[in-house]
Amino acid sequence: MPTYEFFCHRCSKPFEVTCSIAEYGRKIKAVKCTKCGSSKVVRRISAFQVQTAKKS
Ligand SMILES: [Zn+2]
């Protein structure tokens, strides 16, 4: 399963969320920090994923 990187603004810590492609759309909207439970999180795009997106 792919892993998605997020960054929590509340505790200023990065964390990862693992979910399937099928779950992604629904799950990513409700993602919360795994440490503090805050929903003030932003998606972090890794260099690899950006590169892949540009190709397609
Ligand atoms: Zn947090």
JSON list of C-alpha atoms and ligand atoms in Angstrom, two decimals:
[
{"chain": "A", "resi": 1, "resn": "MET", "atom": "CA", "xyz": [0.00, 0.00, 0.00]},
{"chain": "A", "resi": 2, "resn": "PRO", "atom": "CA", "xyz": [1.25, 3.50, -0.72]},
{"chain": "A", "resi": 3, "resn": "THR", "atom": "CA", "xyz": [2.31, 5.78, 2.09]},
{"chain": "A", "resi": 4, "resn": "TYR", "atom": "CA", "xyz": [1.35, 9.44, 2.15]},
{"chain": "A", "resi": 5, "resn": "GLU", "atom": "CA", "xyz": [3.35, 12.02, 4.05]},
{"chain": "A", "resi": 6, "resn": "PHE", "atom": "CA", "xyz": [1.63, 14.68, 6.09]},
{"chain": "A", "resi": 7, "resn": "PHE", "atom": "CA", "xyz": [2.78, 17.51, 8.30]},
{"chain": "A", "resi": 8, "resn": "CYS", "atom": "CA", "xyz": [0.92, 18.56, 11.45]},
{"chain": "A", "resi": 9, "resn": "HIS", "atom": "CA", "xyz": [0.78, 22.29, 12.12]},
{"chain": "A", "resi": 10, "resn": "ARG", "atom": "CA", "xyz": [-0.21, 21.79, 15.73]},
{"chain": "A", "resi": 11, "resn": "CYS", "atom": "CA", "xyz": [2.76, 19.76, 16.87]},
{"chain": "A", "resi": 12, "resn": "SER", "atom": "CA", "xyz": [5.02, 20.62, 13.91]},
{"chain": "A", "resi": 13, "resn": "LYS", "atom": "CA", "xyz": [5.77, 17.00, 13.22]},
{"chain": "A", "resi": 14, "resn": "PRO", "atom": "CA", "xyz": [5.63, 14.99, 10.04]},
{"chain": "A", "resi": 15, "resn": "PHE", "atom": "CA", "xyz": [3.74, 11.71, 9.99]},
{"chain": "A", "resi": 16, "resn": "GLU", "atom": "CA", "xyz": [2.70, 9.10, 7.50]},
{"chain": "A", "resi": 17, "resn": "VAL", "atom": "CA", "xyz": [-0.65, 7.68, 6.53]},
{"chain": "A", "resi": 18, "resn": "THR", "atom": "CA", "xyz": [-0.90, 4.38, 4.74]},
{"chain": "A", "resi": 19, "resn": "CYS", "atom": "CA", "xyz": [-4.01, 3.60, 2.75]},
{"chain": "A", "resi": 20, "resn": "SER", "atom": "CA", "xyz": [-5.00, 1.94, -0.47]},
{"chain": "A", "resi": 21, "resn": "ILE", "atom": "CA", "xyz": [-5.73, 3.86, -3.67]},
{"chain": "A", "resi": 22, "resn": "ALA", "atom": "CA", "xyz": [-9.40, 2.94, -3.32]},
{"chain": "A", "resi": 23, "resn": "GLU", "atom": "CA", "xyz": [-9.56, 4.40, 0.19]},
{"chain": "A", "resi": 24, "resn": "TYR", "atom": "CA", "xyz": [-7.47, 7.46, -0.59]},
{"chain": "A", "resi": 25, "resn": "GLY", "atom": "CA", "xyz": [-10.14, 9.97, -1.66]},
{"chain": "A", "resi": 26, "resn": "ARG", "atom": "CA", "xyz": [-12.33, 9.34, 1.35]},
{"chain": "A", "resi": 27, "resn": "LYS", "atom": "CA", "xyz": [-9.64, 8.81, 3.94]},
{"chain": "A", "resi": 28, "resn": "ILE", "atom": "CA", "xyz": [-7.38, 11.74, 3.02]},
{"chain": "A", "resi": 29, "resn": "LYS", "atom": "CA", "xyz": [-10.15, 14.29, 3.63]},
{"chain": "A", "resi": 30, "resn": "ALA", "atom": "CA", "xyz": [-10.53, 13.13, 7.22]},
{"chain": "A", "resi": 31, "resn": "VAL", "atom": "CA", "xyz": [-6.88, 12.52, 8.01]},
{"chain": "A", "resi": 32, "resn": "LYS", "atom": "CA", "xyz": [-5.75, 13.52, 11.47]},
{"chain": "A", "resi": 33, "resn": "CYS", "atom": "CA", "xyz": [-2.38, 13.74, 13.15]},
{"chain": "A", "resi": 34, "resn": "THR", "atom": "CA", "xyz": [-1.38, 10.40, 14.58]},
{"chain": "A", "resi": 35, "resn": "LYS", "atom": "CA", "xyz": [0.27, 12.11, 17.57]},
{"chain": "A", "resi": 36, "resn": "CYS", "atom": "CA", "xyz": [-2.12, 14.84, 18.71]},
{"chain": "A", "resi": 37, "resn": "GLY", "atom": "CA", "xyz": [-5.27, 14.07, 16.71]},
{"chain": "A", "resi": 38, "resn": "SER", "atom": "CA", "xyz": [-5.40, 17.52, 15.13]},
{"chain": "A", "resi": 39, "resn": "SER", "atom": "CA", "xyz": [-6.94, 17.93, 11.69]},
{"chain": "A", "resi": 40, "resn": "LYS", "atom": "CA", "xyz": [-4.64, 20.89, 10.94]},
{"chain": "A", "resi": 41, "resn": "VAL", "atom": "CA", "xyz": [-2.49, 18.84, 8.64]},
{"chain": "A", "resi": 42, "resn": "VAL", "atom": "CA", "xyz": [-1.11, 19.38, 5.17]},
{"chain": "A", "resi": 43, "resn": "ARG", "atom": "CA", "xyz": [-0.06, 16.87, 2.59]},
{"chain": "A", "resi": 44, "resn": "ARG", "atom": "CA", "xyz": [3.63, 16.66, 1.83]},
{"chain": "A", "resi": 45, "resn": "ILE", "atom": "CA", "xyz": [4.57, 15.66, -1.67]},
{"chain": "A", "resi": 46, "resn": "SER", "atom": "CA", "xyz": [7.85, 13.83, -1.91]},
{"chain": "A", "resi": 47, "resn": "ALA", "atom": "CA", "xyz": [10.32, 14.53, -4.73]},
{"chain": "A", "resi": 48, "resn": "PHE", "atom": "CA", "xyz": [9.68, 11.12, -6.17]},
{"chain": "A", "resi": 49, "resn": "GLN", "atom": "CA", "xyz": [5.93, 11.63, -6.39]},
{"chain": "A", "resi": 50, "resn": "VAL", "atom": "CA", "xyz": [6.31, 15.05, -8.02]},
{"chain": "A", "resi": 51, "resn": "GLN", "atom": "CA", "xyz": [8.60, 13.59, -10.63]},
{"chain": "A", "resi": 52, "resn": "THR", "atom": "CA", "xyz": [6.14, 10.81, -11.37]},
{"chain": "A", "resi": 53, "resn": "ALA", "atom": "CA", "xyz": [3.24, 13.25, -11.68]},
{"chain": "A", "resi": 54, "resn": "LYS", "atom": "CA", "xyz": [5.08, 15.40, -14.21]},
{"chain": "A", "resi": 55, "resn": "LYS", "atom": "CA", "xyz": [5.70, 12.46, -16.49]},
{"chain": "A", "resi": 56, "resn": "SER", "atom": "CA", "xyz": [2.08, 11.40, -16.80]},
{"chain": "B", "resi": 1, "resn": "ZN", "atom": "ZN", "xyz": [-0.01, 16.79, 15.68]}
]
